[in-house]
Amino acid sequence: MFFRKVLGKCAWWRLWAVKMKPLVLPSPLPTSPFSLRHRPPRRASPRFPTRFSLHSKTIAADDAAPRAEYKPGVFDDLFLNLFRSKMVKEVGWDSEKPGYDGLIEVAHRLMMKGSSNSDTRDAAIRILRSLFPPFLLELYQLLIAPIGEGKLAAVMVARVTALTCQWLMGKCTVNSVDLLDGTSCQSGVFVERCKYLEESKCVGICVNTCKLPTQSFFKDYMGVPLLMEPNFEDYSCQFKFGIHPPQPQEDAALKEPCLEICPNAIRRREVVQNTELAQCPKA
């Protein structure tokens, strides 16, 4: 009786084992060289590697990217085209190059057209005046310039200059200026790196088509004194509205030598075989 029960139990276990065979885990994959050689490669999930590779390329591109520069917008292009058209009308010649490069070539032609530096400055002043509607300059000088001893007018033109002239000079910001009466106001404009000077590569162009004509224009036609202080080493420039410029014989900018990359200086050195940097012939 006992053995019959044991045999019955064994038979039941054998039957259970047969029924459960499909649930038995498969044997491990073969590891012979032949099996591995013919085994299809395992494909990784495409999501993680793709995201990682794109992220890595972005980092590499950011590291290798040049320093960002000021990029002209829609209105800046309009200002550039307007200014260039006025300059072309004054010079009577236009460059075949588009955009800013063509503007610089016209500026060089403006320098060479005048028989003297005084003629070049007068021409630059006429260009500046032609950019404004009739009677606007006279009304500003009559109604705005006298308010608050000229401080309001100085602050206003500083903000307008920083807002509308970055296409010409590059990135610039409004800053504080110490006035002669001991007070200070936000009537300065600091140009981090003047594009006009850097592209023209000429002290004479900076002085005679920008610094001196602009100072005279604001003082004589808008009633706002202005002192411009260009730095010919790092190409920065400080505008000081509300400050009278010094006499020409005391202005340090007018005593600066030619830049080493100045095209006028290079041509002159080739002619006279002199490597010394004397004062720019057009300054």
PDB file of C-alpha atoms in Angstrom:
ATOM      1  CA  MET A   1       0.000   0.000   0.000  1.00  0.00           C
ATOM      2  CA  PHE A   2       2.796   2.360   0.905  1.00  0.00           C
ATOM      3  CA  PHE A   3       4.789   1.587  -2.226  1.00  0.00           C
ATOM      4  CA  ARG A   4       1.680   2.035  -4.365  1.00  0.00           C
ATOM      5  CA  LYS A   5       1.210   5.517  -2.971  1.00  0.00           C
ATOM      6  CA  VAL A   6       4.883   6.350  -3.612  1.00  0.00           C
ATOM      7  CA  LEU A   7       4.740   5.090  -7.188  1.00  0.00           C
ATOM      8  CA  GLY A   8       1.546   7.053  -7.740  1.00  0.00           C
ATOM      9  CA  LYS A   9       3.207  10.216  -6.521  1.00  0.00           C
ATOM     10  CA  CYS A  10       6.245   9.571  -8.759  1.00  0.00           C
ATOM     11  CA  ALA A  11       3.980   9.084 -11.748  1.00  0.00           C
ATOM     12  CA  TRP A  12       2.199  12.353 -10.942  1.00  0.00           C
ATOM     13  CA  TRP A  13       5.515  14.248 -10.763  1.00  0.00           C
ATOM     14  CA  ARG A  14       6.655  12.729 -14.080  1.00  0.00           C
ATOM     15  CA  LEU A  15       3.425  13.859 -15.712  1.00  0.00           C
ATOM     16  CA  TRP A  16       3.813  17.375 -14.251  1.00  0.00           C
ATOM     17  CA  ALA A  17       7.397  17.563 -15.504  1.00  0.00           C
ATOM     18  CA  VAL A  18       6.339  16.626 -19.034  1.00  0.00           C
ATOM     19  CA  LYS A  19       3.611  19.266 -19.034  1.00  0.00           C
ATOM     20  CA  MET A  20       5.982  21.995 -17.732  1.00  0.00           C
ATOM     21  CA  LYS A  21       8.741  21.345 -20.286  1.00  0.00           C
ATOM     22  CA  PRO A  22       7.715  24.304 -22.529  1.00  0.00           C
ATOM     23  CA  LEU A  23       8.316  26.659 -19.550  1.00  0.00           C
ATOM     24  CA  VAL A  24      11.874  25.523 -19.029  1.00  0.00           C
ATOM     25  CA  LEU A  25      14.383  28.312 -19.845  1.00  0.00           C
ATOM     26  CA  PRO A  26      16.344  27.749 -23.026  1.00  0.00           C
ATOM     27  CA  SER A  27      19.954  26.731 -22.810  1.00  0.00           C
ATOM     28  CA  PRO A  28      22.546  29.532 -23.031  1.00  0.00           C
ATOM     29  CA  LEU A  29      23.714  30.592 -26.466  1.00  0.00           C
ATOM     30  CA  PRO A  30      26.784  28.827 -27.763  1.00  0.00           C
ATOM     31  CA  THR A  31      30.050  30.640 -27.256  1.00  0.00           C
ATOM     32  CA  SER A  32      32.178  28.931 -29.848  1.00  0.00           C
ATOM     33  CA  PRO A  33      34.051  31.177 -32.290  1.00  0.00           C
ATOM     34  CA  PHE A  34      31.968  29.869 -35.172  1.00  0.00           C
ATOM     35  CA  SER A  35      28.711  30.726 -33.409  1.00  0.00           C
ATOM     36  CA  LEU A  36      29.876  34.202 -32.472  1.00  0.00           C
ATOM     37  CA  ARG A  37      31.091  34.901 -35.973  1.00  0.00           C
ATOM     38  CA  HIS A  38      27.683  34.140 -37.459  1.00  0.00           C
ATOM     39  CA  ARG A  39      25.673  35.704 -34.699  1.00  0.00           C
ATOM     40  CA  PRO A  40      23.925  38.893 -35.909  1.00  0.00           C
ATOM     41  CA  PRO A  41      25.209  42.020 -34.142  1.00  0.00           C
ATOM     42  CA  ARG A  42      23.051  43.449 -31.439  1.00  0.00           C
ATOM     43  CA  ARG A  43      21.529  46.785 -32.399  1.00  0.00           C
ATOM     44  CA  ALA A  44      21.489  49.438 -29.748  1.00  0.00           C
ATOM     45  CA  SER A  45      18.502  51.659 -29.142  1.00  0.00           C
ATOM     46  CA  PRO A  46      18.662  54.604 -31.587  1.00  0.00           C
ATOM     47  CA  ARG A  47      17.386  57.186 -29.132  1.00  0.00           C
ATOM     48  CA  PHE A  48      20.117  57.576 -26.603  1.00  0.00           C
ATOM     49  CA  PRO A  49      23.142  57.437 -28.931  1.00  0.00           C
ATOM     50  CA  THR A  50      21.512  59.867 -31.386  1.00  0.00           C
ATOM     51  CA  ARG A  51      20.761  62.387 -28.658  1.00  0.00           C
ATOM     52  CA  PHE A  52      24.252  62.063 -27.270  1.00  0.00           C
ATOM     53  CA  SER A  53      25.980  62.507 -30.608  1.00  0.00           C
ATOM     54  CA  LEU A  54      23.994  65.643 -31.447  1.00  0.00           C
ATOM     55  CA  HIS A  55      24.729  67.110 -28.066  1.00  0.00           C
ATOM     56  CA  SER A  56      28.430  66.446 -28.497  1.00  0.00           C
ATOM     57  CA  LYS A  57      28.483  68.133 -31.909  1.00  0.00           C
ATOM     58  CA  THR A  58      26.710  71.164 -30.489  1.00  0.00           C
ATOM     59  CA  ILE A  59      29.289  71.540 -27.745  1.00  0.00           C
ATOM     60  CA  ALA A  60      32.145  71.198 -30.210  1.00  0.00           C
ATOM     61  CA  ALA A  61      30.569  73.763 -32.522  1.00  0.00           C
ATOM     62  CA  ASP A  62      30.059  76.208 -29.693  1.00  0.00           C
ATOM     63  CA  ASP A  63      33.676  75.854 -28.603  1.00  0.00           C
ATOM     64  CA  ALA A  64      34.969  76.469 -32.112  1.00  0.00           C
ATOM     65  CA  ALA A  65      32.534  79.263 -33.026  1.00  0.00           C
ATOM     66  CA  PRO A  66      33.993  82.770 -33.419  1.00  0.00           C
ATOM     67  CA  ARG A  67      33.035  85.572 -31.109  1.00  0.00           C
ATOM     68  CA  ALA A  68      29.587  86.912 -31.900  1.00  0.00           C
ATOM     69  CA  GLU A  69      29.444  90.267 -33.669  1.00  0.00           C
ATOM     70  CA  TYR A  70      26.689  92.819 -34.055  1.00  0.00           C
ATOM     71  CA  LYS A  71      24.436  91.742 -36.921  1.00  0.00           C
ATOM     72  CA  PRO A  72      22.467  94.491 -38.646  1.00  0.00           C
ATOM     73  CA  GLY A  73      18.699  94.206 -38.592  1.00  0.00           C
ATOM     74  CA  VAL A  74      16.068  95.436 -41.021  1.00  0.00           C
ATOM     75  CA  PHE A  75      16.238  99.080 -39.946  1.00  0.00           C
ATOM     76  CA  ASP A  76      20.030  98.991 -39.832  1.00  0.00           C
ATOM     77  CA  ASP A  77      20.112  98.000 -43.492  1.00  0.00           C
ATOM     78  CA  LEU A  78      17.858 100.937 -44.275  1.00  0.00           C
ATOM     79  CA  PHE A  79      20.163 103.319 -42.394  1.00  0.00           C
ATOM     80  CA  LEU A  80      23.220 101.911 -44.205  1.00  0.00           C
ATOM     81  CA  ASN A  81      21.619 102.288 -47.625  1.00  0.00           C
ATOM     82  CA  LEU A  82      20.450 105.817 -46.839  1.00  0.00           C
ATOM     83  CA  PHE A  83      23.856 106.911 -45.553  1.00  0.00           C
ATOM     84  CA  ARG A  84      25.646 105.334 -48.487  1.00  0.00           C
ATOM     85  CA  SER A  85      23.321 106.978 -51.013  1.00  0.00           C
ATOM     86  CA  LYS A  86      24.012 110.401 -49.477  1.00  0.00           C
ATOM     87  CA  MET A  87      27.748 109.740 -49.505  1.00  0.00           C
ATOM     88  CA  VAL A  88      27.645 108.555 -53.124  1.00  0.00           C
ATOM     89  CA  LYS A  89      25.751 111.699 -54.119  1.00  0.00           C
ATOM     90  CA  GLU A  90      28.413 113.856 -52.479  1.00  0.00           C
ATOM     91  CA  VAL A  91      31.350 111.930 -53.951  1.00  0.00           C
ATOM     92  CA  GLY A  92      29.836 111.323 -57.382  1.00  0.00           C
ATOM     93  CA  TRP A  93      31.043 107.719 -57.434  1.00  0.00           C
ATOM     94  CA  ASP A  94      29.883 104.381 -56.072  1.00  0.00           C
ATOM     95  CA  SER A  95      31.664 101.131 -55.370  1.00  0.00           C
ATOM     96  CA  GLU A  96      30.717  97.869 -57.041  1.00  0.00           C
ATOM     97  CA  LYS A  97      30.952  96.085 -53.694  1.00  0.00           C
ATOM     98  CA  PRO A  98      27.673  95.619 -51.801  1.00  0.00           C
ATOM     99  CA  GLY A  99      26.911  96.531 -48.212  1.00  0.00           C
ATOM    100  CA  TYR A 100      29.453  97.801 -45.722  1.00  0.00           C
ATOM    101  CA  ASP A 101      32.512  96.970 -47.833  1.00  0.00           C
ATOM    102  CA  GLY A 102      31.249  99.240 -50.566  1.00  0.00           C
ATOM    103  CA  LEU A 103      30.565 101.995 -48.033  1.00  0.00           C
ATOM    104  CA  ILE A 104      34.192 101.895 -46.876  1.00  0.00           C
ATOM    105  CA  GLU A 105      35.430 102.212 -50.456  1.00  0.00           C
ATOM    106  CA  VAL A 106      33.225 105.273 -50.941  1.00  0.00           C
ATOM    107  CA  ALA A 107      34.667 106.731 -47.721  1.00  0.00           C
ATOM    108  CA  HIS A 108      38.179 106.293 -49.110  1.00  0.00           C
ATOM    109  CA  ARG A 109      37.125 108.039 -52.312  1.00  0.00           C
ATOM    110  CA  LEU A 110      35.661 110.883 -50.235  1.00  0.00           C
ATOM    111  CA  MET A 111      39.060 111.302 -48.581  1.00  0.00           C
ATOM    112  CA  MET A 112      40.883 111.429 -51.892  1.00  0.00           C
ATOM    113  CA  LYS A 113      38.411 113.762 -53.594  1.00  0.00           C
ATOM    114  CA  GLY A 114      38.973 116.803 -51.396  1.00  0.00           C
ATOM    115  CA  SER A 115      41.939 119.028 -52.190  1.00  0.00           C
ATOM    116  CA  SER A 116      42.431 119.547 -48.447  1.00  0.00           C
ATOM    117  CA  ASN A 117      41.340 118.046 -45.170  1.00  0.00           C
ATOM    118  CA  SER A 118      39.036 121.018 -44.680  1.00  0.00           C
ATOM    119  CA  ASP A 119      37.229 120.171 -47.915  1.00  0.00           C
ATOM    120  CA  THR A 120      36.745 116.576 -46.732  1.00  0.00           C
ATOM    121  CA  ARG A 121      35.296 117.722 -43.400  1.00  0.00           C
ATOM    122  CA  ASP A 122      32.898 120.142 -45.093  1.00  0.00           C
ATOM    123  CA  ALA A 123      31.716 117.364 -47.398  1.00  0.00           C
ATOM    124  CA  ALA A 124      31.151 115.035 -44.439  1.00  0.00           C
ATOM    125  CA  ILE A 125      29.102 117.722 -42.675  1.00  0.00           C
ATOM    126  CA  ARG A 126      26.920 118.152 -45.753  1.00  0.00           C
ATOM    127  CA  ILE A 127      26.305 114.396 -45.763  1.00  0.00           C
ATOM    128  CA  LEU A 128      25.235 114.463 -42.111  1.00  0.00           C
ATOM    129  CA  ARG A 129      22.899 117.390 -42.688  1.00  0.00           C
ATOM    130  CA  SER A 130      21.252 115.677 -45.652  1.00  0.00           C
ATOM    131  CA  LEU A 131      20.200 112.768 -43.412  1.00  0.00           C
ATOM    132  CA  PHE A 132      17.693 114.924 -41.509  1.00  0.00           C
ATOM    133  CA  PRO A 133      14.381 116.407 -42.676  1.00  0.00           C
ATOM    134  CA  PRO A 134      14.251 120.171 -43.301  1.00  0.00           C
ATOM    135  CA  PHE A 135      13.832 122.404 -40.232  1.00  0.00           C
ATOM    136  CA  LEU A 136      14.262 119.488 -37.785  1.00  0.00           C
ATOM    137  CA  LEU A 137      17.786 120.532 -36.850  1.00  0.00           C
ATOM    138  CA  GLU A 138      16.790 124.168 -36.440  1.00  0.00           C
ATOM    139  CA  LEU A 139      13.817 123.276 -34.230  1.00  0.00           C
ATOM    140  CA  TYR A 140      15.944 120.993 -32.070  1.00  0.00           C
ATOM    141  CA  GLN A 141      18.574 123.667 -31.584  1.00  0.00           C
ATOM    142  CA  LEU A 142      15.917 126.302 -30.832  1.00  0.00           C
ATOM    143  CA  LEU A 143      13.523 124.343 -28.601  1.00  0.00           C
ATOM    144  CA  ILE A 144      15.390 121.388 -27.041  1.00  0.00           C
ATOM    145  CA  ALA A 145      19.014 122.469 -26.712  1.00  0.00           C
ATOM    146  CA  PRO A 146      18.387 125.297 -24.180  1.00  0.00           C
ATOM    147  CA  ILE A 147      16.443 123.091 -21.703  1.00  0.00           C
ATOM    148  CA  GLY A 148      18.295 122.312 -18.484  1.00  0.00           C
ATOM    149  CA  GLU A 149      21.458 124.026 -19.665  1.00  0.00           C
ATOM    150  CA  GLY A 150      21.697 121.593 -22.559  1.00  0.00           C
ATOM    151  CA  LYS A 151      21.661 118.388 -20.488  1.00  0.00           C
ATOM    152  CA  LEU A 152      18.349 117.151 -21.838  1.00  0.00           C
ATOM    153  CA  ALA A 153      19.476 117.582 -25.438  1.00  0.00           C
ATOM    154  CA  ALA A 154      22.773 115.820 -24.696  1.00  0.00           C
ATOM    155  CA  VAL A 155      21.006 112.853 -23.088  1.00  0.00           C
ATOM    156  CA  MET A 156      18.551 112.600 -25.975  1.00  0.00           C
ATOM    157  CA  VAL A 157      21.149 112.573 -28.747  1.00  0.00           C
ATOM    158  CA  ALA A 158      23.256 110.063 -26.819  1.00  0.00           C
ATOM    159  CA  ARG A 159      20.383 107.602 -26.721  1.00  0.00           C
ATOM    160  CA  VAL A 160      19.460 108.158 -30.346  1.00  0.00           C
ATOM    161  CA  THR A 161      23.094 107.690 -31.399  1.00  0.00           C
ATOM    162  CA  ALA A 162      23.450 104.417 -29.493  1.00  0.00           C
ATOM    163  CA  LEU A 163      20.129 103.198 -30.867  1.00  0.00           C
ATOM    164  CA  THR A 164      20.549 104.071 -34.541  1.00  0.00           C
ATOM    165  CA  CYS A 165      24.288 103.993 -35.288  1.00  0.00           C
ATOM    166  CA  GLN A 166      25.380 100.494 -34.295  1.00  0.00           C
ATOM    167  CA  TRP A 167      25.225  99.426 -37.945  1.00  0.00           C
ATOM    168  CA  LEU A 168      28.059 101.896 -38.593  1.00  0.00           C
ATOM    169  CA  MET A 169      30.184 101.626 -35.447  1.00  0.00           C
ATOM    170  CA  GLY A 170      29.344  98.256 -33.935  1.00  0.00           C
ATOM    171  CA  LYS A 171      28.058  97.510 -30.460  1.00  0.00           C
ATOM    172  CA  CYS A 172      27.777 100.574 -28.248  1.00  0.00           C
ATOM    173  CA  THR A 173      26.184 101.511 -24.932  1.00  0.00           C
ATOM    174  CA  VAL A 174      25.112 104.680 -23.158  1.00  0.00           C
ATOM    175  CA  ASN A 175      27.278 105.605 -20.172  1.00  0.00           C
ATOM    176  CA  SER A 176      27.822 108.443 -17.733  1.00  0.00           C
ATOM    177  CA  VAL A 177      29.855 111.563 -18.518  1.00  0.00           C
ATOM    178  CA  ASP A 178      31.381 113.998 -16.012  1.00  0.00           C
ATOM    179  CA  LEU A 179      30.461 117.544 -16.960  1.00  0.00           C
ATOM    180  CA  LEU A 180      32.496 120.672 -16.359  1.00  0.00           C
ATOM    181  CA  ASP A 181      30.123 121.925 -13.647  1.00  0.00           C
ATOM    182  CA  GLY A 182      30.966 118.913 -11.474  1.00  0.00           C
ATOM    183  CA  THR A 183      27.801 116.984 -12.221  1.00  0.00           C
ATOM    184  CA  SER A 184      27.368 113.921 -14.409  1.00  0.00           C
ATOM    185  CA  CYS A 185      24.634 112.618 -16.685  1.00  0.00           C
ATOM    186  CA  GLN A 186      23.959 109.752 -19.023  1.00  0.00           C
ATOM    187  CA  SER A 187      25.108 111.636 -22.111  1.00  0.00           C
ATOM    188  CA  GLY A 188      27.978 109.388 -23.179  1.00  0.00           C
ATOM    189  CA  VAL A 189      28.157 106.631 -25.764  1.00  0.00           C
ATOM    190  CA  PHE A 190      30.916 104.045 -25.569  1.00  0.00           C
ATOM    191  CA  VAL A 191      31.748 102.170 -28.763  1.00  0.00           C
ATOM    192  CA  GLU A 192      33.429  98.895 -27.827  1.00  0.00           C
ATOM    193  CA  ARG A 193      35.212  98.434 -31.159  1.00  0.00           C
ATOM    194  CA  CYS A 194      34.505 100.912 -33.925  1.00  0.00           C
ATOM    195  CA  LYS A 195      33.821  99.023 -37.122  1.00  0.00           C
ATOM    196  CA  TYR A 196      34.284 102.140 -39.252  1.00  0.00           C
ATOM    197  CA  LEU A 197      37.824 102.669 -37.985  1.00  0.00           C
ATOM    198  CA  GLU A 198      38.717  98.996 -38.070  1.00  0.00           C
ATOM    199  CA  GLU A 199      37.511  98.503 -41.649  1.00  0.00           C
ATOM    200  CA  SER A 200      38.913 101.761 -43.042  1.00  0.00           C
ATOM    201  CA  LYS A 201      42.305 101.161 -41.343  1.00  0.00           C
ATOM    202  CA  CYS A 202      43.071 104.865 -41.562  1.00  0.00           C
ATOM    203  CA  VAL A 203      43.492 107.541 -38.901  1.00  0.00           C
ATOM    204  CA  GLY A 204      42.806 110.236 -41.490  1.00  0.00           C
ATOM    205  CA  ILE A 205      39.421 108.755 -42.414  1.00  0.00           C
ATOM    206  CA  CYS A 206      38.492 108.506 -38.741  1.00  0.00           C
ATOM    207  CA  VAL A 207      39.504 112.105 -38.037  1.00  0.00           C
ATOM    208  CA  ASN A 208      38.285 113.860 -41.185  1.00  0.00           C
ATOM    209  CA  THR A 209      35.148 111.932 -42.129  1.00  0.00           C
ATOM    210  CA  CYS A 210      33.918 111.065 -38.637  1.00  0.00           C
ATOM    211  CA  LYS A 211      35.405 112.706 -35.534  1.00  0.00           C
ATOM    212  CA  LEU A 212      35.833 116.361 -36.552  1.00  0.00           C
ATOM    213  CA  PRO A 213      32.778 116.626 -38.844  1.00  0.00           C
ATOM    214  CA  THR A 214      30.521 114.927 -36.279  1.00  0.00           C
ATOM    215  CA  GLN A 215      31.720 117.230 -33.494  1.00  0.00           C
ATOM    216  CA  SER A 216      31.079 120.287 -35.663  1.00  0.00           C
ATOM    217  CA  PHE A 217      27.708 119.006 -36.850  1.00  0.00           C
ATOM    218  CA  PHE A 218      26.239 118.499 -33.371  1.00  0.00           C
ATOM    219  CA  LYS A 219      27.594 121.789 -32.062  1.00  0.00           C
ATOM    220  CA  ASP A 220      26.731 124.033 -35.028  1.00  0.00           C
ATOM    221  CA  TYR A 221      23.470 122.475 -36.218  1.00  0.00           C
ATOM    222  CA  MET A 222      21.944 120.890 -33.097  1.00  0.00           C
ATOM    223  CA  GLY A 223      23.397 123.063 -30.338  1.00  0.00           C
ATOM    224  CA  VAL A 224      24.978 120.130 -28.488  1.00  0.00           C
ATOM    225  CA  PRO A 225      28.728 120.164 -27.804  1.00  0.00           C
ATOM    226  CA  LEU A 226      30.470 116.864 -28.440  1.00  0.00           C
ATOM    227  CA  LEU A 227      33.902 115.434 -27.765  1.00  0.00           C
ATOM    228  CA  MET A 228      34.878 112.176 -29.460  1.00  0.00           C
ATOM    229  CA  GLU A 229      37.868 110.262 -28.109  1.00  0.00           C
ATOM    230  CA  PRO A 230      38.905 107.432 -30.445  1.00  0.00           C
ATOM    231  CA  ASN A 231      41.418 104.880 -29.184  1.00  0.00           C
ATOM    232  CA  PHE A 232      43.635 103.800 -32.063  1.00  0.00           C
ATOM    233  CA  GLU A 233      45.051 100.834 -30.138  1.00  0.00           C
ATOM    234  CA  ASP A 234      41.861  98.889 -29.357  1.00  0.00           C
ATOM    235  CA  TYR A 235      39.547 100.733 -31.827  1.00  0.00           C
ATOM    236  CA  SER A 236      37.153 101.819 -29.088  1.00  0.00           C
ATOM    237  CA  CYS A 237      35.653 105.305 -29.021  1.00  0.00           C
ATOM    238  CA  GLN A 238      34.044 107.426 -26.317  1.00  0.00           C
ATOM    239  CA  PHE A 239      31.374 109.985 -27.253  1.00  0.00           C
ATOM    240  CA  LYS A 240      30.901 112.757 -24.678  1.00  0.00           C
ATOM    241  CA  PHE A 241      27.828 114.840 -25.476  1.00  0.00           C
ATOM    242  CA  GLY A 242      27.744 118.083 -23.510  1.00  0.00           C
ATOM    243  CA  ILE A 243      31.568 118.433 -23.500  1.00  0.00           C
ATOM    244  CA  HIS A 244      33.334 120.942 -25.727  1.00  0.00           C
ATOM    245  CA  PRO A 245      36.265 119.531 -27.699  1.00  0.00           C
ATOM    246  CA  PRO A 246      39.765 120.967 -27.146  1.00  0.00           C
ATOM    247  CA  GLN A 247      41.538 123.208 -29.598  1.00  0.00           C
ATOM    248  CA  PRO A 248      43.021 121.322 -32.573  1.00  0.00           C
ATOM    249  CA  GLN A 249      46.579 121.879 -31.359  1.00  0.00           C
ATOM    250  CA  GLU A 250      45.631 120.271 -28.037  1.00  0.00           C
ATOM    251  CA  ASP A 251      43.648 117.332 -29.396  1.00  0.00           C
ATOM    252  CA  ALA A 252      45.663 114.129 -28.947  1.00  0.00           C
ATOM    253  CA  ALA A 253      43.714 112.326 -31.670  1.00  0.00           C
ATOM    254  CA  LEU A 254      45.046 114.765 -34.273  1.00  0.00           C
ATOM    255  CA  LYS A 255      48.639 113.889 -33.360  1.00  0.00           C
ATOM    256  CA  GLU A 256      48.283 110.138 -33.782  1.00  0.00           C
ATOM    257  CA  PRO A 257      50.602 108.394 -36.256  1.00  0.00           C
ATOM    258  CA  CYS A 258      49.341 106.233 -39.066  1.00  0.00           C
ATOM    259  CA  LEU A 259      48.188 102.754 -38.260  1.00  0.00           C
ATOM    260  CA  GLU A 260      50.593 100.074 -39.445  1.00  0.00           C
ATOM    261  CA  ILE A 261      47.823  98.675 -41.659  1.00  0.00           C
ATOM    262  CA  CYS A 262      46.787 102.080 -43.028  1.00  0.00           C
ATOM    263  CA  PRO A 263      46.711 101.796 -46.854  1.00  0.00           C
ATOM    264  CA  ASN A 264      47.837 105.414 -47.239  1.00  0.00           C
ATOM    265  CA  ALA A 265      50.790 104.824 -44.922  1.00  0.00           C
ATOM    266  CA  ILE A 266      51.766 101.628 -46.725  1.00  0.00           C
ATOM    267  CA  ARG A 267      51.811 103.380 -50.095  1.00  0.00           C
ATOM    268  CA  ARG A 268      53.816 106.259 -48.677  1.00  0.00           C
ATOM    269  CA  ARG A 269      56.405 103.949 -47.098  1.00  0.00           C
ATOM    270  CA  GLU A 270      56.821 102.144 -50.405  1.00  0.00           C
ATOM    271  CA  VAL A 271      57.554 105.444 -52.138  1.00  0.00           C
ATOM    272  CA  VAL A 272      59.941 107.023 -49.634  1.00  0.00           C
ATOM    273  CA  GLN A 273      61.415 103.732 -48.360  1.00  0.00           C
ATOM    274  CA  ASN A 274      60.856 104.832 -44.777  1.00  0.00           C
ATOM    275  CA  THR A 275      59.424 102.431 -42.204  1.00  0.00           C
ATOM    276  CA  GLU A 276      58.833 105.119 -39.588  1.00  0.00           C
ATOM    277  CA  LEU A 277      55.179 105.809 -38.802  1.00  0.00           C
ATOM    278  CA  ALA A 278      54.795 109.547 -39.186  1.00  0.00           C
ATOM    279  CA  GLN A 279      51.523 111.429 -38.923  1.00  0.00           C
ATOM    280  CA  CYS A 280      48.886 110.285 -41.367  1.00  0.00           C
ATOM    281  CA  PRO A 281      49.146 112.463 -44.522  1.00  0.00           C
ATOM    282  CA  LYS A 282      45.387 112.952 -44.428  1.00  0.00           C
ATOM    283  CA  ALA A 283      45.111 113.673 -40.688  1.00  0.00           C
TER     284      ALA A 283
END
